[in-house]
Amino acid sequence: PGLDKLLGGGMLHQGLYILAARPGVGKTTAALKISEHAAKSGACLFFSLEMSAEQITARRIAAESGLSIGRLMTGQNLSDDEQAKLANAASVLSTHDFRLNRAPGASVADITQASHLTKNLRLVVVDYLGLVRSDERGLSIYERVTKNSAALKALARSLNVPVLCLCQLNRAAEQRADKTPSMADLRDSGAIEQDADAVILLHRPAMYEPEEVKPWEAQTLTAIVAKNRHGSTGKLNFDFYGSSGIIRERRLQTGGGL
């Protein structure tokens, strides 16, 4: 709810939304959280260009049940209570119209074709931009990402639904004292910032203080809305549980000179 409010009423039809972070911060986990909510009211088409179907499914079940992602992935024996939690989570998730498209090496044309064939489409998620292939040969990384960014914006317009695209940030933030990312850290192309209706940057300070991390405690995950054509900029803090991927909203901070 807080993120919807900050964005100006949620993700708008025809909008391109960028969710960016360094590897391991929680991009896919956050995208799945958003996707599950969208899939309650329509079809969410989730293109996974990196993770396997088993990894995505384990993350979905873990976030719903509170079970450990690692235990689900390794197939460790579960207690009767844990089995009940797993079954309940699977039952809840079965009511969501979440459609996983395991799409290694997909191009925007492939994403477009699958999206136009999906009925009652509510949201398209692409995980992530740097892995989207180009149908043109011989392009540099900059040229490929620039063209794909523009094509995804055009896709959002043609579908009349929001497109949420995940991106990686470069290492610049890690060299700064406070480690907080900015839009200047977007990797491979400045066109991403230009094309996006909103840019959301994720920051998890505990990544840089591993000796302070207690696995059973929540870590702070900050969503920084650094650009927003249709609402406010600001920060929203979440409680993040890394073992299960549970994310709970904490409080809203608007403005802040972003």
PDB file of C-alpha atoms in Angstrom:
ATOM      1  CA  PRO A   1       0.000   0.000   0.000  1.00  0.00           C
ATOM      2  CA  GLY A   2       2.772   2.466   0.840  1.00  0.00           C
ATOM      3  CA  LEU A   3       4.555   1.846  -2.437  1.00  0.00           C
ATOM      4  CA  ASP A   4       1.295   2.236  -4.364  1.00  0.00           C
ATOM      5  CA  LYS A   5       0.724   5.553  -2.600  1.00  0.00           C
ATOM      6  CA  LEU A   6       4.244   6.759  -3.310  1.00  0.00           C
ATOM      7  CA  LEU A   7       3.942   5.872  -6.990  1.00  0.00           C
ATOM      8  CA  GLY A   8       0.738   7.901  -7.243  1.00  0.00           C
ATOM      9  CA  GLY A   9      -1.840   5.118  -7.118  1.00  0.00           C
ATOM     10  CA  GLY A  10       0.186   2.068  -8.047  1.00  0.00           C
ATOM     11  CA  MET A  11       1.770   1.146 -11.361  1.00  0.00           C
ATOM     12  CA  LEU A  12      -0.197   2.846 -14.109  1.00  0.00           C
ATOM     13  CA  HIS A  13      -1.282   1.317 -17.391  1.00  0.00           C
ATOM     14  CA  GLN A  14       1.261   1.835 -20.194  1.00  0.00           C
ATOM     15  CA  GLY A  15       4.021   2.592 -17.671  1.00  0.00           C
ATOM     16  CA  LEU A  16       7.559   1.204 -17.673  1.00  0.00           C
ATOM     17  CA  TYR A  17       8.783   0.677 -14.107  1.00  0.00           C
ATOM     18  CA  ILE A  18      12.415  -0.091 -13.333  1.00  0.00           C
ATOM     19  CA  LEU A  19      13.360  -2.044 -10.186  1.00  0.00           C
ATOM     20  CA  ALA A  20      17.141  -1.894  -9.805  1.00  0.00           C
ATOM     21  CA  ALA A  21      19.733  -3.087  -7.304  1.00  0.00           C
ATOM     22  CA  ARG A  22      23.092  -4.752  -6.949  1.00  0.00           C
ATOM     23  CA  PRO A  23      23.117  -8.573  -7.210  1.00  0.00           C
ATOM     24  CA  GLY A  24      21.810 -10.298  -4.102  1.00  0.00           C
ATOM     25  CA  VAL A  25      19.946  -7.322  -2.633  1.00  0.00           C
ATOM     26  CA  GLY A  26      16.470  -8.720  -3.319  1.00  0.00           C
ATOM     27  CA  LYS A  27      15.275  -7.630  -6.785  1.00  0.00           C
ATOM     28  CA  THR A  28      13.611 -10.911  -7.699  1.00  0.00           C
ATOM     29  CA  THR A  29      12.144 -11.332  -4.215  1.00  0.00           C
ATOM     30  CA  ALA A  30      10.599  -7.852  -4.356  1.00  0.00           C
ATOM     31  CA  ALA A  31       9.355  -8.401  -7.906  1.00  0.00           C
ATOM     32  CA  LEU A  32       7.672 -11.643  -6.849  1.00  0.00           C
ATOM     33  CA  LYS A  33       5.994  -9.830  -3.950  1.00  0.00           C
ATOM     34  CA  ILE A  34       4.558  -7.264  -6.372  1.00  0.00           C
ATOM     35  CA  SER A  35       3.636  -9.983  -8.856  1.00  0.00           C
ATOM     36  CA  GLU A  36       1.662 -12.008  -6.314  1.00  0.00           C
ATOM     37  CA  HIS A  37      -0.460  -8.971  -5.490  1.00  0.00           C
ATOM     38  CA  ALA A  38      -1.079  -8.218  -9.160  1.00  0.00           C
ATOM     39  CA  ALA A  39      -1.948 -11.872  -9.857  1.00  0.00           C
ATOM     40  CA  LYS A  40      -4.878 -11.653  -7.446  1.00  0.00           C
ATOM     41  CA  SER A  41      -6.772  -9.389  -9.865  1.00  0.00           C
ATOM     42  CA  GLY A  42      -5.537 -10.574 -13.269  1.00  0.00           C
ATOM     43  CA  ALA A  43      -2.789 -12.426 -15.060  1.00  0.00           C
ATOM     44  CA  CYS A  44       0.814 -11.622 -14.140  1.00  0.00           C
ATOM     45  CA  LEU A  45       3.282 -12.790 -16.778  1.00  0.00           C
ATOM     46  CA  PHE A  46       6.699 -13.230 -15.186  1.00  0.00           C
ATOM     47  CA  PHE A  47       9.651 -13.717 -17.549  1.00  0.00           C
ATOM     48  CA  SER A  48      12.580 -15.306 -15.729  1.00  0.00           C
ATOM     49  CA  LEU A  49      15.699 -15.022 -17.862  1.00  0.00           C
ATOM     50  CA  GLU A  50      18.041 -16.086 -15.068  1.00  0.00           C
ATOM     51  CA  MET A  51      16.439 -18.315 -12.424  1.00  0.00           C
ATOM     52  CA  SER A  52      14.965 -21.755 -13.031  1.00  0.00           C
ATOM     53  CA  ALA A  53      11.296 -22.564 -12.576  1.00  0.00           C
ATOM     54  CA  GLU A  54      12.211 -24.554  -9.446  1.00  0.00           C
ATOM     55  CA  GLN A  55      14.008 -21.557  -7.911  1.00  0.00           C
ATOM     56  CA  ILE A  56      11.110 -19.202  -8.623  1.00  0.00           C
ATOM     57  CA  THR A  57       8.556 -21.678  -7.280  1.00  0.00           C
ATOM     58  CA  ALA A  58      10.572 -22.258  -4.103  1.00  0.00           C
ATOM     59  CA  ARG A  59      10.766 -18.495  -3.530  1.00  0.00           C
ATOM     60  CA  ARG A  60       7.028 -18.083  -4.000  1.00  0.00           C
ATOM     61  CA  ILE A  61       6.210 -20.896  -1.568  1.00  0.00           C
ATOM     62  CA  ALA A  62       8.776 -19.729   0.980  1.00  0.00           C
ATOM     63  CA  ALA A  63       7.469 -16.158   0.989  1.00  0.00           C
ATOM     64  CA  GLU A  64       3.902 -17.380   1.481  1.00  0.00           C
ATOM     65  CA  SER A  65       4.679 -20.065   4.078  1.00  0.00           C
ATOM     66  CA  GLY A  66       7.697 -18.677   5.950  1.00  0.00           C
ATOM     67  CA  LEU A  67       9.688 -21.826   5.213  1.00  0.00           C
ATOM     68  CA  SER A  68      13.343 -21.600   4.215  1.00  0.00           C
ATOM     69  CA  ILE A  69      14.069 -21.267   0.505  1.00  0.00           C
ATOM     70  CA  GLY A  70      17.188 -23.390   0.961  1.00  0.00           C
ATOM     71  CA  ARG A  71      15.291 -26.246   2.613  1.00  0.00           C
ATOM     72  CA  LEU A  72      12.684 -26.243  -0.131  1.00  0.00           C
ATOM     73  CA  MET A  73      15.384 -26.255  -2.824  1.00  0.00           C
ATOM     74  CA  THR A  74      17.446 -29.059  -1.264  1.00  0.00           C
ATOM     75  CA  GLY A  75      14.424 -31.239  -0.545  1.00  0.00           C
ATOM     76  CA  GLN A  76      15.146 -31.663   3.168  1.00  0.00           C
ATOM     77  CA  ASN A  77      12.571 -33.595   5.165  1.00  0.00           C
ATOM     78  CA  LEU A  78       9.829 -31.353   6.509  1.00  0.00           C
ATOM     79  CA  SER A  79       7.939 -31.865   9.741  1.00  0.00           C
ATOM     80  CA  ASP A  80       4.168 -32.411   9.718  1.00  0.00           C
ATOM     81  CA  ASP A  81       3.674 -28.756  10.656  1.00  0.00           C
ATOM     82  CA  GLU A  82       5.969 -27.617   7.870  1.00  0.00           C
ATOM     83  CA  GLN A  83       4.213 -29.900   5.389  1.00  0.00           C
ATOM     84  CA  ALA A  84       0.935 -28.289   6.408  1.00  0.00           C
ATOM     85  CA  LYS A  85       2.394 -24.820   5.873  1.00  0.00           C
ATOM     86  CA  LEU A  86       3.685 -25.864   2.450  1.00  0.00           C
ATOM     87  CA  ALA A  87       0.306 -27.286   1.439  1.00  0.00           C
ATOM     88  CA  ASN A  88      -1.515 -24.178   2.646  1.00  0.00           C
ATOM     89  CA  ALA A  89       0.898 -21.915   0.744  1.00  0.00           C
ATOM     90  CA  ALA A  90       0.448 -23.956  -2.433  1.00  0.00           C
ATOM     91  CA  SER A  91      -3.322 -23.696  -2.025  1.00  0.00           C
ATOM     92  CA  VAL A  92      -3.194 -19.907  -1.641  1.00  0.00           C
ATOM     93  CA  LEU A  93      -0.804 -19.459  -4.578  1.00  0.00           C
ATOM     94  CA  SER A  94      -3.001 -21.629  -6.805  1.00  0.00           C
ATOM     95  CA  THR A  95      -5.658 -18.898  -6.618  1.00  0.00           C
ATOM     96  CA  HIS A  96      -3.238 -16.355  -8.135  1.00  0.00           C
ATOM     97  CA  ASP A  97      -3.028 -16.026 -11.918  1.00  0.00           C
ATOM     98  CA  PHE A  98       0.775 -16.054 -11.889  1.00  0.00           C
ATOM     99  CA  ARG A  99       2.249 -17.298 -15.155  1.00  0.00           C
ATOM    100  CA  LEU A 100       5.937 -18.075 -15.165  1.00  0.00           C
ATOM    101  CA  ASN A 101       7.680 -17.951 -18.511  1.00  0.00           C
ATOM    102  CA  ARG A 102      11.123 -19.506 -18.144  1.00  0.00           C
ATOM    103  CA  ALA A 103      12.740 -17.594 -20.983  1.00  0.00           C
ATOM    104  CA  PRO A 104      16.561 -17.781 -21.152  1.00  0.00           C
ATOM    105  CA  GLY A 105      17.766 -15.863 -24.184  1.00  0.00           C
ATOM    106  CA  ALA A 106      14.381 -14.241 -24.863  1.00  0.00           C
ATOM    107  CA  SER A 107      14.185 -11.104 -26.980  1.00  0.00           C
ATOM    108  CA  VAL A 108      11.656  -8.291 -26.607  1.00  0.00           C
ATOM    109  CA  ALA A 109       9.888  -9.778 -29.635  1.00  0.00           C
ATOM    110  CA  ASP A 110       9.501 -13.085 -27.751  1.00  0.00           C
ATOM    111  CA  ILE A 111       8.211 -11.250 -24.671  1.00  0.00           C
ATOM    112  CA  THR A 112       5.810  -9.244 -26.835  1.00  0.00           C
ATOM    113  CA  GLN A 113       4.388 -12.318 -28.540  1.00  0.00           C
ATOM    114  CA  ALA A 114       3.744 -14.155 -25.282  1.00  0.00           C
ATOM    115  CA  SER A 115       2.241 -11.048 -23.672  1.00  0.00           C
ATOM    116  CA  HIS A 116      -0.225 -10.419 -26.494  1.00  0.00           C
ATOM    117  CA  LEU A 117      -1.411 -14.042 -26.241  1.00  0.00           C
ATOM    118  CA  THR A 118      -2.169 -13.718 -22.505  1.00  0.00           C
ATOM    119  CA  LYS A 119      -5.781 -12.965 -21.640  1.00  0.00           C
ATOM    120  CA  ASN A 120      -6.788 -10.676 -18.778  1.00  0.00           C
ATOM    121  CA  LEU A 121      -3.205  -9.444 -18.485  1.00  0.00           C
ATOM    122  CA  ARG A 122      -2.545  -7.235 -15.455  1.00  0.00           C
ATOM    123  CA  LEU A 123       1.262  -6.986 -15.289  1.00  0.00           C
ATOM    124  CA  VAL A 124       4.383  -8.036 -17.214  1.00  0.00           C
ATOM    125  CA  VAL A 125       7.619  -8.601 -15.259  1.00  0.00           C
ATOM    126  CA  VAL A 126      11.021  -9.030 -16.929  1.00  0.00           C
ATOM    127  CA  ASP A 127      13.865 -10.439 -14.794  1.00  0.00           C
ATOM    128  CA  TYR A 128      16.147  -8.872 -15.962  1.00  0.00           C
ATOM    129  CA  LEU A 129      16.961  -6.273 -18.668  1.00  0.00           C
ATOM    130  CA  GLY A 130      20.642  -7.120 -19.063  1.00  0.00           C
ATOM    131  CA  LEU A 131      19.751 -10.664 -20.174  1.00  0.00           C
ATOM    132  CA  VAL A 132      17.189  -9.670 -22.798  1.00  0.00           C
ATOM    133  CA  ARG A 133      18.557 -10.656 -26.201  1.00  0.00           C
ATOM    134  CA  SER A 134      18.544  -8.436 -29.266  1.00  0.00           C
ATOM    135  CA  ASP A 135      17.397  -9.690 -32.663  1.00  0.00           C
ATOM    136  CA  GLU A 136      20.022  -7.434 -34.265  1.00  0.00           C
ATOM    137  CA  ARG A 137      23.544  -8.765 -34.558  1.00  0.00           C
ATOM    138  CA  GLY A 138      26.713  -6.873 -33.779  1.00  0.00           C
ATOM    139  CA  LEU A 139      25.283  -4.432 -31.253  1.00  0.00           C
ATOM    140  CA  SER A 140      27.317  -3.258 -28.288  1.00  0.00           C
ATOM    141  CA  ILE A 141      25.888  -3.815 -24.797  1.00  0.00           C
ATOM    142  CA  TYR A 142      24.987  -0.120 -24.639  1.00  0.00           C
ATOM    143  CA  GLU A 143      23.137  -0.251 -27.968  1.00  0.00           C
ATOM    144  CA  ARG A 144      21.333  -3.487 -27.069  1.00  0.00           C
ATOM    145  CA  VAL A 145      20.137  -2.252 -23.677  1.00  0.00           C
ATOM    146  CA  THR A 146      19.115   1.120 -25.140  1.00  0.00           C
ATOM    147  CA  LYS A 147      17.004  -0.508 -27.851  1.00  0.00           C
ATOM    148  CA  ASN A 148      15.465  -3.032 -25.483  1.00  0.00           C
ATOM    149  CA  SER A 149      14.565  -0.347 -22.947  1.00  0.00           C
ATOM    150  CA  ALA A 150      12.698   1.636 -25.608  1.00  0.00           C
ATOM    151  CA  ALA A 151      11.028  -1.538 -26.896  1.00  0.00           C
ATOM    152  CA  LEU A 152       9.744  -2.459 -23.432  1.00  0.00           C
ATOM    153  CA  LYS A 153       8.277   1.017 -23.031  1.00  0.00           C
ATOM    154  CA  ALA A 154       6.552   0.587 -26.390  1.00  0.00           C
ATOM    155  CA  LEU A 155       5.293  -2.828 -25.227  1.00  0.00           C
ATOM    156  CA  ALA A 156       3.694  -1.297 -22.135  1.00  0.00           C
ATOM    157  CA  ARG A 157       1.853   1.163 -24.363  1.00  0.00           C
ATOM    158  CA  SER A 158       0.667  -1.468 -26.825  1.00  0.00           C
ATOM    159  CA  LEU A 159      -0.536  -3.816 -24.059  1.00  0.00           C
ATOM    160  CA  ASN A 160      -2.053  -1.009 -21.960  1.00  0.00           C
ATOM    161  CA  VAL A 161      -0.595  -2.605 -18.818  1.00  0.00           C
ATOM    162  CA  PRO A 162       2.453  -1.755 -16.688  1.00  0.00           C
ATOM    163  CA  VAL A 163       5.763  -3.457 -17.410  1.00  0.00           C
ATOM    164  CA  LEU A 164       8.082  -3.989 -14.431  1.00  0.00           C
ATOM    165  CA  CYS A 165      11.661  -4.516 -15.569  1.00  0.00           C
ATOM    166  CA  LEU A 166      14.481  -5.520 -13.234  1.00  0.00           C
ATOM    167  CA  CYS A 167      17.954  -4.047 -13.750  1.00  0.00           C
ATOM    168  CA  GLN A 168      21.359  -4.388 -12.170  1.00  0.00           C
ATOM    169  CA  LEU A 169      23.303  -1.450 -10.796  1.00  0.00           C
ATOM    170  CA  ASN A 170      27.033  -0.992 -11.314  1.00  0.00           C
ATOM    171  CA  ARG A 171      29.590  -1.092  -8.478  1.00  0.00           C
ATOM    172  CA  ALA A 172      29.778   2.668  -7.956  1.00  0.00           C
ATOM    173  CA  ALA A 173      27.506   2.641  -4.884  1.00  0.00           C
ATOM    174  CA  GLU A 174      29.724   0.083  -3.161  1.00  0.00           C
ATOM    175  CA  GLN A 175      32.635   2.517  -3.374  1.00  0.00           C
ATOM    176  CA  ARG A 176      30.717   5.257  -1.567  1.00  0.00           C
ATOM    177  CA  ALA A 177      30.713   5.612   2.195  1.00  0.00           C
ATOM    178  CA  ASP A 178      26.973   5.093   2.746  1.00  0.00           C
ATOM    179  CA  LYS A 179      26.537   2.576  -0.131  1.00  0.00           C
ATOM    180  CA  THR A 180      23.174   4.115  -1.054  1.00  0.00           C
ATOM    181  CA  PRO A 181      22.460   3.681  -4.795  1.00  0.00           C
ATOM    182  CA  SER A 182      21.415   6.428  -7.188  1.00  0.00           C
ATOM    183  CA  MET A 183      20.062   6.525 -10.734  1.00  0.00           C
ATOM    184  CA  ALA A 184      23.572   7.286 -11.967  1.00  0.00           C
ATOM    185  CA  ASP A 185      24.429   3.692 -10.999  1.00  0.00           C
ATOM    186  CA  LEU A 186      22.053   2.176 -13.590  1.00  0.00           C
ATOM    187  CA  ARG A 187      24.098  -0.203 -15.662  1.00  0.00           C
ATOM    188  CA  ASP A 188      24.832  -0.204 -19.406  1.00  0.00           C
ATOM    189  CA  SER A 189      22.612   2.632 -20.707  1.00  0.00           C
ATOM    190  CA  GLY A 190      21.361   6.079 -19.758  1.00  0.00           C
ATOM    191  CA  ALA A 191      18.233   5.381 -21.805  1.00  0.00           C
ATOM    192  CA  ILE A 192      16.799   3.293 -18.966  1.00  0.00           C
ATOM    193  CA  GLU A 193      16.305   6.375 -16.801  1.00  0.00           C
ATOM    194  CA  GLN A 194      14.888   8.326 -19.747  1.00  0.00           C
ATOM    195  CA  ASP A 195      12.356   5.659 -20.790  1.00  0.00           C
ATOM    196  CA  ALA A 196      11.116   4.758 -17.318  1.00  0.00           C
ATOM    197  CA  ASP A 197       7.991   6.222 -15.774  1.00  0.00           C
ATOM    198  CA  ALA A 198       9.467   5.391 -12.374  1.00  0.00           C
ATOM    199  CA  VAL A 199      12.786   4.058 -11.108  1.00  0.00           C
ATOM    200  CA  ILE A 200      12.851   2.153  -7.821  1.00  0.00           C
ATOM    201  CA  LEU A 201      16.267   1.414  -6.317  1.00  0.00           C
ATOM    202  CA  LEU A 202      16.675  -1.236  -3.627  1.00  0.00           C
ATOM    203  CA  HIS A 203      19.232  -0.943  -0.837  1.00  0.00           C
ATOM    204  CA  ARG A 204      19.962  -3.448   1.945  1.00  0.00           C
ATOM    205  CA  PRO A 205      22.703  -2.073   4.263  1.00  0.00           C
ATOM    206  CA  ALA A 206      23.201  -5.440   6.021  1.00  0.00           C
ATOM    207  CA  MET A 207      24.855  -6.749   2.861  1.00  0.00           C
ATOM    208  CA  TYR A 208      27.856  -4.605   3.727  1.00  0.00           C
ATOM    209  CA  GLU A 209      27.921  -5.601   7.405  1.00  0.00           C
ATOM    210  CA  PRO A 210      27.783  -9.424   7.280  1.00  0.00           C
ATOM    211  CA  GLU A 211      29.235  -9.785  10.772  1.00  0.00           C
ATOM    212  CA  GLU A 212      26.210  -7.942  12.173  1.00  0.00           C
ATOM    213  CA  VAL A 213      23.629 -10.109  10.394  1.00  0.00           C
ATOM    214  CA  LYS A 214      21.559 -12.537  12.460  1.00  0.00           C
ATOM    215  CA  PRO A 215      19.697 -14.917  10.129  1.00  0.00           C
ATOM    216  CA  TRP A 216      16.583 -15.050  12.307  1.00  0.00           C
ATOM    217  CA  GLU A 217      16.198 -11.249  12.459  1.00  0.00           C
ATOM    218  CA  ALA A 218      14.666  -8.925   9.899  1.00  0.00           C
ATOM    219  CA  GLN A 219      16.985  -6.751   7.854  1.00  0.00           C
ATOM    220  CA  THR A 220      16.055  -3.327   6.544  1.00  0.00           C
ATOM    221  CA  LEU A 221      15.312  -3.234   2.830  1.00  0.00           C
ATOM    222  CA  THR A 222      14.833   0.303   1.509  1.00  0.00           C
ATOM    223  CA  ALA A 223      12.964   1.009  -1.707  1.00  0.00           C
ATOM    224  CA  ILE A 224      14.092   4.382  -3.056  1.00  0.00           C
ATOM    225  CA  VAL A 225      11.708   5.863  -5.623  1.00  0.00           C
ATOM    226  CA  ALA A 226      14.306   8.026  -7.338  1.00  0.00           C
ATOM    227  CA  LYS A 227      12.216   9.001 -10.364  1.00  0.00           C
ATOM    228  CA  ASN A 228       8.449   9.189 -10.659  1.00  0.00           C
ATOM    229  CA  ARG A 229       6.528  10.933 -13.407  1.00  0.00           C
ATOM    230  CA  HIS A 230       3.153  10.356 -11.794  1.00  0.00           C
ATOM    231  CA  GLY A 231       3.717  10.742  -8.058  1.00  0.00           C
ATOM    232  CA  SER A 232       6.260  11.490  -5.359  1.00  0.00           C
ATOM    233  CA  THR A 233       9.848  10.479  -4.866  1.00  0.00           C
ATOM    234  CA  GLY A 234      10.846   9.127  -1.492  1.00  0.00           C
ATOM    235  CA  LYS A 235      11.852   6.103   0.521  1.00  0.00           C
ATOM    236  CA  LEU A 236       9.916   3.167   1.870  1.00  0.00           C
ATOM    237  CA  ASN A 237      11.409   0.754   4.405  1.00  0.00           C
ATOM    238  CA  PHE A 238      10.607  -2.936   4.610  1.00  0.00           C
ATOM    239  CA  ASP A 239      11.474  -5.751   6.973  1.00  0.00           C
ATOM    240  CA  PHE A 240      13.289  -8.339   4.873  1.00  0.00           C
ATOM    241  CA  TYR A 241      13.764 -11.953   5.964  1.00  0.00           C
ATOM    242  CA  GLY A 242      16.446 -13.399   3.730  1.00  0.00           C
ATOM    243  CA  SER A 243      15.957 -17.104   4.426  1.00  0.00           C
ATOM    244  CA  SER A 244      12.300 -17.100   3.371  1.00  0.00           C
ATOM    245  CA  GLY A 245      12.093 -13.989   1.202  1.00  0.00           C
ATOM    246  CA  ILE A 246       9.296 -12.490   3.289  1.00  0.00           C
ATOM    247  CA  ILE A 247       9.013  -8.708   2.875  1.00  0.00           C
ATOM    248  CA  ARG A 248       6.823  -6.574   5.126  1.00  0.00           C
ATOM    249  CA  GLU A 249       6.243  -2.869   4.671  1.00  0.00           C
ATOM    250  CA  ARG A 250       7.355  -0.656   7.528  1.00  0.00           C
ATOM    251  CA  ARG A 251       6.961   3.093   7.002  1.00  0.00           C
ATOM    252  CA  LEU A 252       6.801   5.751   4.317  1.00  0.00           C
ATOM    253  CA  GLN A 253       9.173   8.725   3.931  1.00  0.00           C
ATOM    254  CA  THR A 254       8.298  11.085   1.081  1.00  0.00           C
ATOM    255  CA  GLY A 255      10.518  13.772  -0.409  1.00  0.00           C
ATOM    256  CA  GLY A 256      14.006  13.780   1.032  1.00  0.00           C
ATOM    257  CA  GLY A 257      15.681  15.704  -1.747  1.00  0.00           C
ATOM    258  CA  LEU A 258      15.922  12.774  -4.162  1.00  0.00           C
TER     259      LEU A 258
END
